[in-house]
PDB file of C-alpha atoms in Angstrom:
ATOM      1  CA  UNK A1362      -8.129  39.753 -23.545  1.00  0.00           C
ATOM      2  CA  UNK A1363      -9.935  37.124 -20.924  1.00  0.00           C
ATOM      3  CA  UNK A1364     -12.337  38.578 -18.308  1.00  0.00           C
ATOM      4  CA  UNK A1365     -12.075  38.248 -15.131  1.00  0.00           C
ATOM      5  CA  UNK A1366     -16.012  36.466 -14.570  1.00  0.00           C
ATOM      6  CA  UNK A1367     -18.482  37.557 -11.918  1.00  0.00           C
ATOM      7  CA  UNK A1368     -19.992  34.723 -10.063  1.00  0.00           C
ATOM      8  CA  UNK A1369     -22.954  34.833  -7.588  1.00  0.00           C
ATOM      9  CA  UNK A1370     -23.280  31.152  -5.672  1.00  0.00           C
ATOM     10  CA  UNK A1371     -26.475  29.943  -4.315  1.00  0.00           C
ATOM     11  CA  UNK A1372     -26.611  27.704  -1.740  1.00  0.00           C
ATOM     12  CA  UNK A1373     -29.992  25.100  -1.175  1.00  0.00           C
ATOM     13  CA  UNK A1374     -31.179  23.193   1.669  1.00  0.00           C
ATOM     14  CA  UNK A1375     -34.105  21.678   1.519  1.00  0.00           C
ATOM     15  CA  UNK A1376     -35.643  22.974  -1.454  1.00  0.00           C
ATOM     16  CA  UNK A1377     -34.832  27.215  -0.076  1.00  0.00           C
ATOM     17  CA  UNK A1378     -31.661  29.326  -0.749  1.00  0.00           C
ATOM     18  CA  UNK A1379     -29.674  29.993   2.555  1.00  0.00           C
ATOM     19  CA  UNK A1380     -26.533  31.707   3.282  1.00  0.00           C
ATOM     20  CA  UNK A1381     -24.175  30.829   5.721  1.00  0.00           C
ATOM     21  CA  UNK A1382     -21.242  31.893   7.672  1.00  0.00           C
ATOM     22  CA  UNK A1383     -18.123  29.542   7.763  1.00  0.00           C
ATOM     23  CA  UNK A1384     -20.430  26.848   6.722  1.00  0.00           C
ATOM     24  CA  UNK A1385     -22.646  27.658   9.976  1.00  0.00           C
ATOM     25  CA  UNK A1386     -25.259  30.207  11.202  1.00  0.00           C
ATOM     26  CA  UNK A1387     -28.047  29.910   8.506  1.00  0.00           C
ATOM     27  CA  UNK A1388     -30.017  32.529   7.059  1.00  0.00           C
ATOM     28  CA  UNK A1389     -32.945  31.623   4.635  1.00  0.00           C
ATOM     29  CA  UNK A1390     -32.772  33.777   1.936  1.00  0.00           C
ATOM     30  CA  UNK A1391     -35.795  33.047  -0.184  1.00  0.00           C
ATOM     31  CA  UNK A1392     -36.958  31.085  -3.734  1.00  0.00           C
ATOM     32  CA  UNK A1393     -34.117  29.542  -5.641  1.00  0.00           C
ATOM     33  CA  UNK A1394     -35.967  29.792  -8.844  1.00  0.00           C
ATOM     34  CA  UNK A1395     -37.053  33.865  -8.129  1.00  0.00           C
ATOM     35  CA  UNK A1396     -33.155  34.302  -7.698  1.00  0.00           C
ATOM     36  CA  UNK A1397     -32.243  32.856 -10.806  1.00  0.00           C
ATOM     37  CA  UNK A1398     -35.117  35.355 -12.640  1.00  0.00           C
ATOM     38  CA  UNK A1399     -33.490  38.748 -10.949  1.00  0.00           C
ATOM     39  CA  UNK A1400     -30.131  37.171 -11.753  1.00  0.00           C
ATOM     40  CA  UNK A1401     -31.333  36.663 -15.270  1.00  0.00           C
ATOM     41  CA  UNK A1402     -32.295  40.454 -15.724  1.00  0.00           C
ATOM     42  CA  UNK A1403     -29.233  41.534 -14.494  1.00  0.00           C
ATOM     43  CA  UNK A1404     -27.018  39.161 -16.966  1.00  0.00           C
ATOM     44  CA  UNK A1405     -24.820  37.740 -14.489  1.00  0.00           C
ATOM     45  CA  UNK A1406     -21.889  35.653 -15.848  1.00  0.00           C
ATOM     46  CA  UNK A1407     -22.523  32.485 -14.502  1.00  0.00           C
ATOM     47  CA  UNK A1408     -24.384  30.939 -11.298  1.00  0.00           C
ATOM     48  CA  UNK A1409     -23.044  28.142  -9.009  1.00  0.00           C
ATOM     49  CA  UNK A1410     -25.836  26.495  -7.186  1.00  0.00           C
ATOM     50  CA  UNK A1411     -25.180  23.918  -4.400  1.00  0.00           C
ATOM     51  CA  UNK A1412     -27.203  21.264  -2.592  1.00  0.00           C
ATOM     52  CA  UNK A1413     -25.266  21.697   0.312  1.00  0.00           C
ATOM     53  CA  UNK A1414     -27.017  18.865   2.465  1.00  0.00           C
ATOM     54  CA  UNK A1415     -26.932  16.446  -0.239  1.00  0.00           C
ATOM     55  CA  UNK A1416     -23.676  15.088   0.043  1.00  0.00           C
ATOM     56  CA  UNK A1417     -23.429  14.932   3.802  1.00  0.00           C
ATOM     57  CA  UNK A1418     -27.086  13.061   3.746  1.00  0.00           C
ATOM     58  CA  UNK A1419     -25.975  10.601   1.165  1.00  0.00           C
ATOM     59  CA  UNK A1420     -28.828  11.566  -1.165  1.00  0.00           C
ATOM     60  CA  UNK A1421     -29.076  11.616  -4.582  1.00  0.00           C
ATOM     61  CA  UNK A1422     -29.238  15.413  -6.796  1.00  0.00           C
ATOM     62  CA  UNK A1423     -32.747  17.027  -6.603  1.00  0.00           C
ATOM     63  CA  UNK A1424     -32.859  16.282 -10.772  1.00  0.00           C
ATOM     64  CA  UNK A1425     -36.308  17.840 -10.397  1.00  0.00           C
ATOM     65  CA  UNK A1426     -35.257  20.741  -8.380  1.00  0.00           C
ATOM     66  CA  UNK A1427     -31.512  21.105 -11.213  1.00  0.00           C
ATOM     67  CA  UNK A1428     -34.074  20.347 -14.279  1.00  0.00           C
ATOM     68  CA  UNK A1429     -35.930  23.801 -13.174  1.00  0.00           C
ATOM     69  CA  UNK A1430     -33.384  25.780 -12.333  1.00  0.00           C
ATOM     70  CA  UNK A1431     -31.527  25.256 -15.178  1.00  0.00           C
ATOM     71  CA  UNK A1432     -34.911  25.699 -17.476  1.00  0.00           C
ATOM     72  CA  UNK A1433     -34.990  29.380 -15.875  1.00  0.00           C
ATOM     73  CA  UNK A1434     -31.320  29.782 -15.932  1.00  0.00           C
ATOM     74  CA  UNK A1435     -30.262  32.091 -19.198  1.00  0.00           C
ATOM     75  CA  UNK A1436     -26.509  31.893 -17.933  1.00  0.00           C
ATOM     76  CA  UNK A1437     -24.040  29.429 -17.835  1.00  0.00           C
ATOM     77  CA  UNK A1438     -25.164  27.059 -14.230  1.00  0.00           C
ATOM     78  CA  UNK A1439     -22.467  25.033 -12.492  1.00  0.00           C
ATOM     79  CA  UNK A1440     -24.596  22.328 -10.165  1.00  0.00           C
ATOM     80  CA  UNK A1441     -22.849  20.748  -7.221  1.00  0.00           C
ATOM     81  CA  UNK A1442     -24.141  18.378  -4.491  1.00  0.00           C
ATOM     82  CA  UNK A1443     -24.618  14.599  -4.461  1.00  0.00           C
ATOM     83  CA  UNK A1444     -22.639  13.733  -7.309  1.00  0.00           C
ATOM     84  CA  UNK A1445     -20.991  10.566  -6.852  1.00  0.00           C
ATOM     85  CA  UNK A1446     -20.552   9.025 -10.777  1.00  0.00           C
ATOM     86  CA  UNK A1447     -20.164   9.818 -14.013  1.00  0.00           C
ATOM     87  CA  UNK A1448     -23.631   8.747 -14.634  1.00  0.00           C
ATOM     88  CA  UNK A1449     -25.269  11.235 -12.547  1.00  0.00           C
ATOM     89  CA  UNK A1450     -23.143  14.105 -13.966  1.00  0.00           C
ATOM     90  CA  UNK A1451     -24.240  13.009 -17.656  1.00  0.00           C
ATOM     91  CA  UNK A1452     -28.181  13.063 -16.128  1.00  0.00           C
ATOM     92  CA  UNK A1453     -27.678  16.474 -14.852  1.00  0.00           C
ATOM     93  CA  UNK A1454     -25.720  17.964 -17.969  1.00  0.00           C
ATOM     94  CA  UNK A1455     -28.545  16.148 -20.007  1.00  0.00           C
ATOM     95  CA  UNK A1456     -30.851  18.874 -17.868  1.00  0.00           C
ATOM     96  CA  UNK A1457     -29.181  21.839 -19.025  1.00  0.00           C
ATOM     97  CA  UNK A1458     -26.584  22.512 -16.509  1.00  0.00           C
ATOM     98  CA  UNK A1459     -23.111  23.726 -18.316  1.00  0.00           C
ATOM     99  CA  UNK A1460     -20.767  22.740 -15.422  1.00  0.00           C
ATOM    100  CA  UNK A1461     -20.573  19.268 -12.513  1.00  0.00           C
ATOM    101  CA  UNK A1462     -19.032  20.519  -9.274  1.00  0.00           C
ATOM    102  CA  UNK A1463     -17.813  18.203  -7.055  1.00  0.00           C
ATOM    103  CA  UNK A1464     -16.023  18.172  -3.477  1.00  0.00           C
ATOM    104  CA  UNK A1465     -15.949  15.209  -0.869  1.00  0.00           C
ATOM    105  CA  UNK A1466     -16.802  12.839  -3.943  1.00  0.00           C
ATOM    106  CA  UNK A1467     -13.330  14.070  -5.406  1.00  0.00           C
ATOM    107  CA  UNK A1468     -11.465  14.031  -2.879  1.00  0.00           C
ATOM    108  CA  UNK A1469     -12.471  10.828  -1.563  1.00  0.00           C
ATOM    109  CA  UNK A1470     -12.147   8.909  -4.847  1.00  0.00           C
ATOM    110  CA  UNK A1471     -10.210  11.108  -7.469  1.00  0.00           C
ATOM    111  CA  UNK A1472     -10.267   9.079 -10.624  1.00  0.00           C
ATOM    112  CA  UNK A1473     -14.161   9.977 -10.193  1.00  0.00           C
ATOM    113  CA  UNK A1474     -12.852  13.628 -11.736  1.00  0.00           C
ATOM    114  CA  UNK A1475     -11.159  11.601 -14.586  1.00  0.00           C
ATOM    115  CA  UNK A1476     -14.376   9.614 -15.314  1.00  0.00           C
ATOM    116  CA  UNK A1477     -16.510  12.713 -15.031  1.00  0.00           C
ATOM    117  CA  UNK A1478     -14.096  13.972 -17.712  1.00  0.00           C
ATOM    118  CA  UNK A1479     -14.533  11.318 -20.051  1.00  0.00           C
ATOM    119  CA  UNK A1480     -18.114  11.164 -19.737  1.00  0.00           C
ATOM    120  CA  UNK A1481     -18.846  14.976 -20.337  1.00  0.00           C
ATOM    121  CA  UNK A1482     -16.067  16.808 -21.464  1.00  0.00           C
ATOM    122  CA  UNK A1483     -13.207  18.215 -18.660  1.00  0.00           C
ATOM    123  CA  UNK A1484     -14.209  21.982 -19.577  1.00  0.00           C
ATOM    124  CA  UNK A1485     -17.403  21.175 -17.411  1.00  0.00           C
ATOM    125  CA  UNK A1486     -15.534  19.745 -14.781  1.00  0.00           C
ATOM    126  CA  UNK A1487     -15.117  22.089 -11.589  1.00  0.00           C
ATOM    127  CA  UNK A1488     -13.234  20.628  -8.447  1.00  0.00           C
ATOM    128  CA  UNK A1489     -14.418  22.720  -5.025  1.00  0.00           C
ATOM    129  CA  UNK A1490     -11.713  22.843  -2.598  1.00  0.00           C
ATOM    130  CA  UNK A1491     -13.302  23.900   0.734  1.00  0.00           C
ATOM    131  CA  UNK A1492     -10.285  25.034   2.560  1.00  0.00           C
ATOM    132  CA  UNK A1493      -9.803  26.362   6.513  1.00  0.00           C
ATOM    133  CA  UNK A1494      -6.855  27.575   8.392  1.00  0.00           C
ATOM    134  CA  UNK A1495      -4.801  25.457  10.372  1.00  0.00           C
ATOM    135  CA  UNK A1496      -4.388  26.712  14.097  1.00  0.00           C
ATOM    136  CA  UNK A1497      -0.688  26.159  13.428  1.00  0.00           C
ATOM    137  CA  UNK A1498      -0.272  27.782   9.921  1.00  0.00           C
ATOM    138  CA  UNK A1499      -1.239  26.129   6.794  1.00  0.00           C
ATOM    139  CA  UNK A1500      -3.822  25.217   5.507  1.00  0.00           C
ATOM    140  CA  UNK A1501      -6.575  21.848   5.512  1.00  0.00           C
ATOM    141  CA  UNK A1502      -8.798  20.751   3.013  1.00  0.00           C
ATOM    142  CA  UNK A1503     -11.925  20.027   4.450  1.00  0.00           C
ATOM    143  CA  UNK A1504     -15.298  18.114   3.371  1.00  0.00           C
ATOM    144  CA  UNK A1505     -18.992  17.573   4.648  1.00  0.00           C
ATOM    145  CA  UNK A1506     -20.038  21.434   5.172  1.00  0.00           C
ATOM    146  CA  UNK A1507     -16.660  21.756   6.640  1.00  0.00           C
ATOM    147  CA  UNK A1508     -17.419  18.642   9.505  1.00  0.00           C
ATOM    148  CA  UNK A1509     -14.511  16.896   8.300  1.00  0.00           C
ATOM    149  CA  UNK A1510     -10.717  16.993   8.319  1.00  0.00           C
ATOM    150  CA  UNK A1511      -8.900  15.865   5.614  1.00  0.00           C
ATOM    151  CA  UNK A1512      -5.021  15.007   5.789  1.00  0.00           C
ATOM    152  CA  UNK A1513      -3.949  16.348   1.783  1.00  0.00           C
ATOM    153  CA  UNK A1514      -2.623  19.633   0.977  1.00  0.00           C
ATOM    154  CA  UNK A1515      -4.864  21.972  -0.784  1.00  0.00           C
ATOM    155  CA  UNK A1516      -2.651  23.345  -3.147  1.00  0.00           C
ATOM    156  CA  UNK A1517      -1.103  19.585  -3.748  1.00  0.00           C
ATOM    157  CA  UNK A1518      -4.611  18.308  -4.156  1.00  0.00           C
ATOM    158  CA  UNK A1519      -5.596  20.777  -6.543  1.00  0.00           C
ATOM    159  CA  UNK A1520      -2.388  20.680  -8.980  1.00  0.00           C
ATOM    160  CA  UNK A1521      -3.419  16.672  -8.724  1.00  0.00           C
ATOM    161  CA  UNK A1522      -7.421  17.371  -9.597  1.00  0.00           C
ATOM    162  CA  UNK A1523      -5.487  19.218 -12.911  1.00  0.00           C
ATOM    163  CA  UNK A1524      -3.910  16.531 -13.726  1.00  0.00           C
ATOM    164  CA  UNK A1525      -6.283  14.262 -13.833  1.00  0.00           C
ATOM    165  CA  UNK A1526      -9.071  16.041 -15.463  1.00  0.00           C
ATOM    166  CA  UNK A1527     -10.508  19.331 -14.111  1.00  0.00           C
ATOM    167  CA  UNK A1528     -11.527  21.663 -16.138  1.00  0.00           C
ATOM    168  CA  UNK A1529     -11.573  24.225 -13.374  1.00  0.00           C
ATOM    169  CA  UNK A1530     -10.601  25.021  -9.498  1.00  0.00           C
ATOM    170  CA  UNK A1531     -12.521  26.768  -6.852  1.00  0.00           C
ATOM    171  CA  UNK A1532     -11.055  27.564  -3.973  1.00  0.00           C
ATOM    172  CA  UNK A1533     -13.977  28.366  -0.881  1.00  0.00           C
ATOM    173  CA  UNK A1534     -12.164  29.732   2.354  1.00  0.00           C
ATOM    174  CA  UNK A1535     -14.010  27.864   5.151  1.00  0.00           C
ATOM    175  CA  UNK A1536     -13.269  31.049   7.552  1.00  0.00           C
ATOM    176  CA  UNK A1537     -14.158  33.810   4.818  1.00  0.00           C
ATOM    177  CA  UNK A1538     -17.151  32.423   4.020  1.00  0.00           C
ATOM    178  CA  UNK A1539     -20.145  34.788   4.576  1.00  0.00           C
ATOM    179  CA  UNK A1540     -17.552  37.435   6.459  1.00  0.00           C
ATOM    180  CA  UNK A1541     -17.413  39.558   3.721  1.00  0.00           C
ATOM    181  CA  UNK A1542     -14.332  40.717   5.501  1.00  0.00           C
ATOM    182  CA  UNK A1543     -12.026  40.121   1.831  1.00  0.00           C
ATOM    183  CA  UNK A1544     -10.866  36.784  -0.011  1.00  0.00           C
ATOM    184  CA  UNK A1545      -8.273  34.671   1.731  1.00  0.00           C
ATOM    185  CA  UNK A1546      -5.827  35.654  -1.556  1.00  0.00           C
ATOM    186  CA  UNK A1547      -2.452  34.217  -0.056  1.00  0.00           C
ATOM    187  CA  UNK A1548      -4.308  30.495  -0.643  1.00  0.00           C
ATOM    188  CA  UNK A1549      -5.529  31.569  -3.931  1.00  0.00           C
ATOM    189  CA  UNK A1550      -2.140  32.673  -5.008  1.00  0.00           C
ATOM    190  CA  UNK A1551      -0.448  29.546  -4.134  1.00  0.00           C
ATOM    191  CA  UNK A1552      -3.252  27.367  -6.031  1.00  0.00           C
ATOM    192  CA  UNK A1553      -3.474  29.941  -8.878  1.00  0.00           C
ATOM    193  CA  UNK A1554       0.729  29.259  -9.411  1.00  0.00           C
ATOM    194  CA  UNK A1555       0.260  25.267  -9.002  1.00  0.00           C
ATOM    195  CA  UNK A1556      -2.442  25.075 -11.477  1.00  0.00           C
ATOM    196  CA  UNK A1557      -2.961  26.295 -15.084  1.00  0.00           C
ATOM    197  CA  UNK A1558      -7.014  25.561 -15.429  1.00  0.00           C
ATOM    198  CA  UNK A1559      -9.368  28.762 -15.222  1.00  0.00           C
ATOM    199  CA  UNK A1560      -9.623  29.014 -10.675  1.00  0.00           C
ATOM    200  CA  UNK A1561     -12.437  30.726  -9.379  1.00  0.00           C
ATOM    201  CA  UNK A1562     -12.216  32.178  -5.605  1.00  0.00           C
ATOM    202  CA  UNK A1563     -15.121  31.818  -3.605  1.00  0.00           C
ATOM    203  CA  UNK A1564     -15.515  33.164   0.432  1.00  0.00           C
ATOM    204  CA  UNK A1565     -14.947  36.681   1.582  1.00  0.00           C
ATOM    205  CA  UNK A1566     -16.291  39.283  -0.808  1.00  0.00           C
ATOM    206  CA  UNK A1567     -17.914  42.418   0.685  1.00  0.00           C
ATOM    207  CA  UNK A1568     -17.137  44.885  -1.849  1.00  0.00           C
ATOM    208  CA  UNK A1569     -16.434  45.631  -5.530  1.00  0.00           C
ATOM    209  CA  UNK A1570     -12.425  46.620  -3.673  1.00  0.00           C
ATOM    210  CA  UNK A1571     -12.694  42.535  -2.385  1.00  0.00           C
ATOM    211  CA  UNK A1572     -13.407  41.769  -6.483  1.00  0.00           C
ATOM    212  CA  UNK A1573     -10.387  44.367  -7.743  1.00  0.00           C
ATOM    213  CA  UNK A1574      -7.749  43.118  -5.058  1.00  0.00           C
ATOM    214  CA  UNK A1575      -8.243  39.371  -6.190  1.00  0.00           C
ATOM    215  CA  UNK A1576      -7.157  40.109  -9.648  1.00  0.00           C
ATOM    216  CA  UNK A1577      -4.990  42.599  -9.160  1.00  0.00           C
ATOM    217  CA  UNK A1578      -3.420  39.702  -7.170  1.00  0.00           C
ATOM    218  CA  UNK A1579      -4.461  37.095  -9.403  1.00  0.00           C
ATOM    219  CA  UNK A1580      -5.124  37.733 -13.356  1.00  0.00           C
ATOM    220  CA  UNK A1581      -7.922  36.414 -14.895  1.00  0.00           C
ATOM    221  CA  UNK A1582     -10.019  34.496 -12.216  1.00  0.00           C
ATOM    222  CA  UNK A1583     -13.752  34.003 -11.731  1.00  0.00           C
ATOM    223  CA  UNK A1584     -14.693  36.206  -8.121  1.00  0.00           C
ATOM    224  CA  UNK A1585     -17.412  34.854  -6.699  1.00  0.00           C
ATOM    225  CA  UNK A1586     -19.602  35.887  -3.743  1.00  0.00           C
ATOM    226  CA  UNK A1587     -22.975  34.453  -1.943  1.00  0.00           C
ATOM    227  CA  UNK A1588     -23.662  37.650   1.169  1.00  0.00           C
ATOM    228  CA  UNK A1589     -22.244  40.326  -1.629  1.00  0.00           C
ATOM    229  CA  UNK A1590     -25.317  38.831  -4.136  1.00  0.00           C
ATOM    230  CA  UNK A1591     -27.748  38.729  -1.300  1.00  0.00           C
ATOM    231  CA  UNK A1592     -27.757  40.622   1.279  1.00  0.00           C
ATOM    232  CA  UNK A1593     -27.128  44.421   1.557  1.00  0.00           C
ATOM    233  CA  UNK A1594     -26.642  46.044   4.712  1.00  0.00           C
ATOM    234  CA  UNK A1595     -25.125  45.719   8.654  1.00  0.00           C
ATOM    235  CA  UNK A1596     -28.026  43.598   9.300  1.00  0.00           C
ATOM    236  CA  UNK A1597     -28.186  41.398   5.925  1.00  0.00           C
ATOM    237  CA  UNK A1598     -31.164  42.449   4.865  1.00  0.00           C
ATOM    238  CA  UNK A1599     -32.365  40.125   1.710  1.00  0.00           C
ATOM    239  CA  UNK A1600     -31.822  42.045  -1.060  1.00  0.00           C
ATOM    240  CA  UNK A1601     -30.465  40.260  -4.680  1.00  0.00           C
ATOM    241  CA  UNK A1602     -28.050  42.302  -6.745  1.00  0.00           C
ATOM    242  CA  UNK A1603     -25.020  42.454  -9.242  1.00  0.00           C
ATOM    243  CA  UNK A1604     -22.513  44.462 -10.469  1.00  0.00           C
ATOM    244  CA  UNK A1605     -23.423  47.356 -12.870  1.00  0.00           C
ATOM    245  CA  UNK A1606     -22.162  47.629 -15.986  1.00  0.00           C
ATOM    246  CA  UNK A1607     -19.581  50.653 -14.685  1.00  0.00           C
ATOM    247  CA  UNK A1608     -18.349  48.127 -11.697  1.00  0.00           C
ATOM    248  CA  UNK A1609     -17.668  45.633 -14.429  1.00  0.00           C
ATOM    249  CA  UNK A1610     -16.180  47.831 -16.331  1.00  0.00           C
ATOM    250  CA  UNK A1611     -13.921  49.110 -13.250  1.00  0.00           C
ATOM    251  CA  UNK A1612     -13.161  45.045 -12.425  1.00  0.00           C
ATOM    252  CA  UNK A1613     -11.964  44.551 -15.835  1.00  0.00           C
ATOM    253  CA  UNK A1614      -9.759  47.522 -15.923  1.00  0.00           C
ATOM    254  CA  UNK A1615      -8.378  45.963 -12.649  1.00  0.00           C
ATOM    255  CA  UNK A1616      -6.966  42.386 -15.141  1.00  0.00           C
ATOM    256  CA  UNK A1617      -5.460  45.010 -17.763  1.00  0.00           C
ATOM    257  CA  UNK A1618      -3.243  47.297 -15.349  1.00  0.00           C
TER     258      UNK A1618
END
């Protein structure tokens, strides 16, 4: 049977790991590179890190900054941020990194996920669909740390990103994020029935319970968290953890029933 996987994401700016809420209010959180060491020792699944200034600055990926992290890494490592070709994706992978993310990039162009594809393979091709409530109902895809509106349906865009090439999904509730308040799991069911490619749901988790509800609702999904793997307490108080083995275990019991 397929496990559900257990994903902490990292965000960068500038070189340090912060953690936002709905792609605002800032925390610094520490050393990327000392995160990826604890996260190492606890065998996580598989790290996302983003650059998440690097798209809305128009800069180029931090190869220097990717080659380390991904020299340290002992887990699969999905990189996102700046990547704008097929060429830089092959650079990166070239590094060490298992999986391109890409956002803005995608949705802006789209046949850049086909040419990604091509170039490295679509397994390591993961389309991030940053996603926030309409006041209305619905729901808006959105790009640029959130800044920007973008007139396509998620769930549309997503069943299209399949289609032509992605190897997997995330969907990152723009109004979850950094809440911890629970996953927005009436989006992820929609885009988990559109799409057959592994999804992985990324804003809201504040508890093992978030973890268990999304695949009780969901199957086999990735569940991944940035405040859960960071922070502990009322006051998020910097402290980098993981699931135990027993949580795990209880997660995966939660895909079987």
């Amino acid at each position: 049977m397929l496990r559900a996987r257990v994903v902490p994401c990292l965000l960068v700016r500038n070189g340090g790991l912060v953690k936002t809420r709905r792609f605002g209010d800032d925390k610094y959180v520490g050393d990327p590179i000392n995160a990826v060491r604890i996260f190492n020792e606890k065998e996580v699944d598989e790290l996302i890190v983003a650059d998440i200034d690097a798209t809305v600055k128009g800069a180029e990926p931090n190869y220097a900054m990717i080659e380390n992290l991904a020299a340290e890494c002992r887990m699969p490592l999905c990189y996102g941020g700046g990547v704008t070709s097929a060429e830089q994706a092959k650079r990166i992978m070239d590094l060490g990194v298992e999986k391109i993310s890409i956002s803005a990039a995608a949705i802006e162009r789209p046949e850049l996920i086909s040419e990604i594809a091509r170039q490295v393979g679509r397994q390591s091709v993961v389309v991030v669909l940053d996603v926030k409530k309409k006041t209305f109902g619905g729901h808006q895809l959105r790009t640029h740390n959130g800044n920007r509106a973008v007139k396509l349906d998620p769930v549309e865009f997503a069943r299209r990103a399949e289609a032509l090439g992605a190897g997997e999904i995330v969907i990152n509730s723009i109004d979850h994020d950094g809440m911890m308040d629970g996953y927005d799991l009436a989006l992820a069911r929609q885009v988990r029935a559109a799409v057959e490619v592994p999804m992985t749901i990324l804003g809201g988790a504040g508890s093992l319970a978030d973890m268990e509800a999304a695949v009780r609702a969901l199957g086999t999904v990735g569940v991944a968290a940035g405040s859960f793997f960071v922070f502990k307490g009322t006051y998020r108080a910097v402290l980098i953890s993981y699931l135990s083995s027993e949580q795990r275990r209880a997660l995966q019991e939660q895909v079987a029933a």
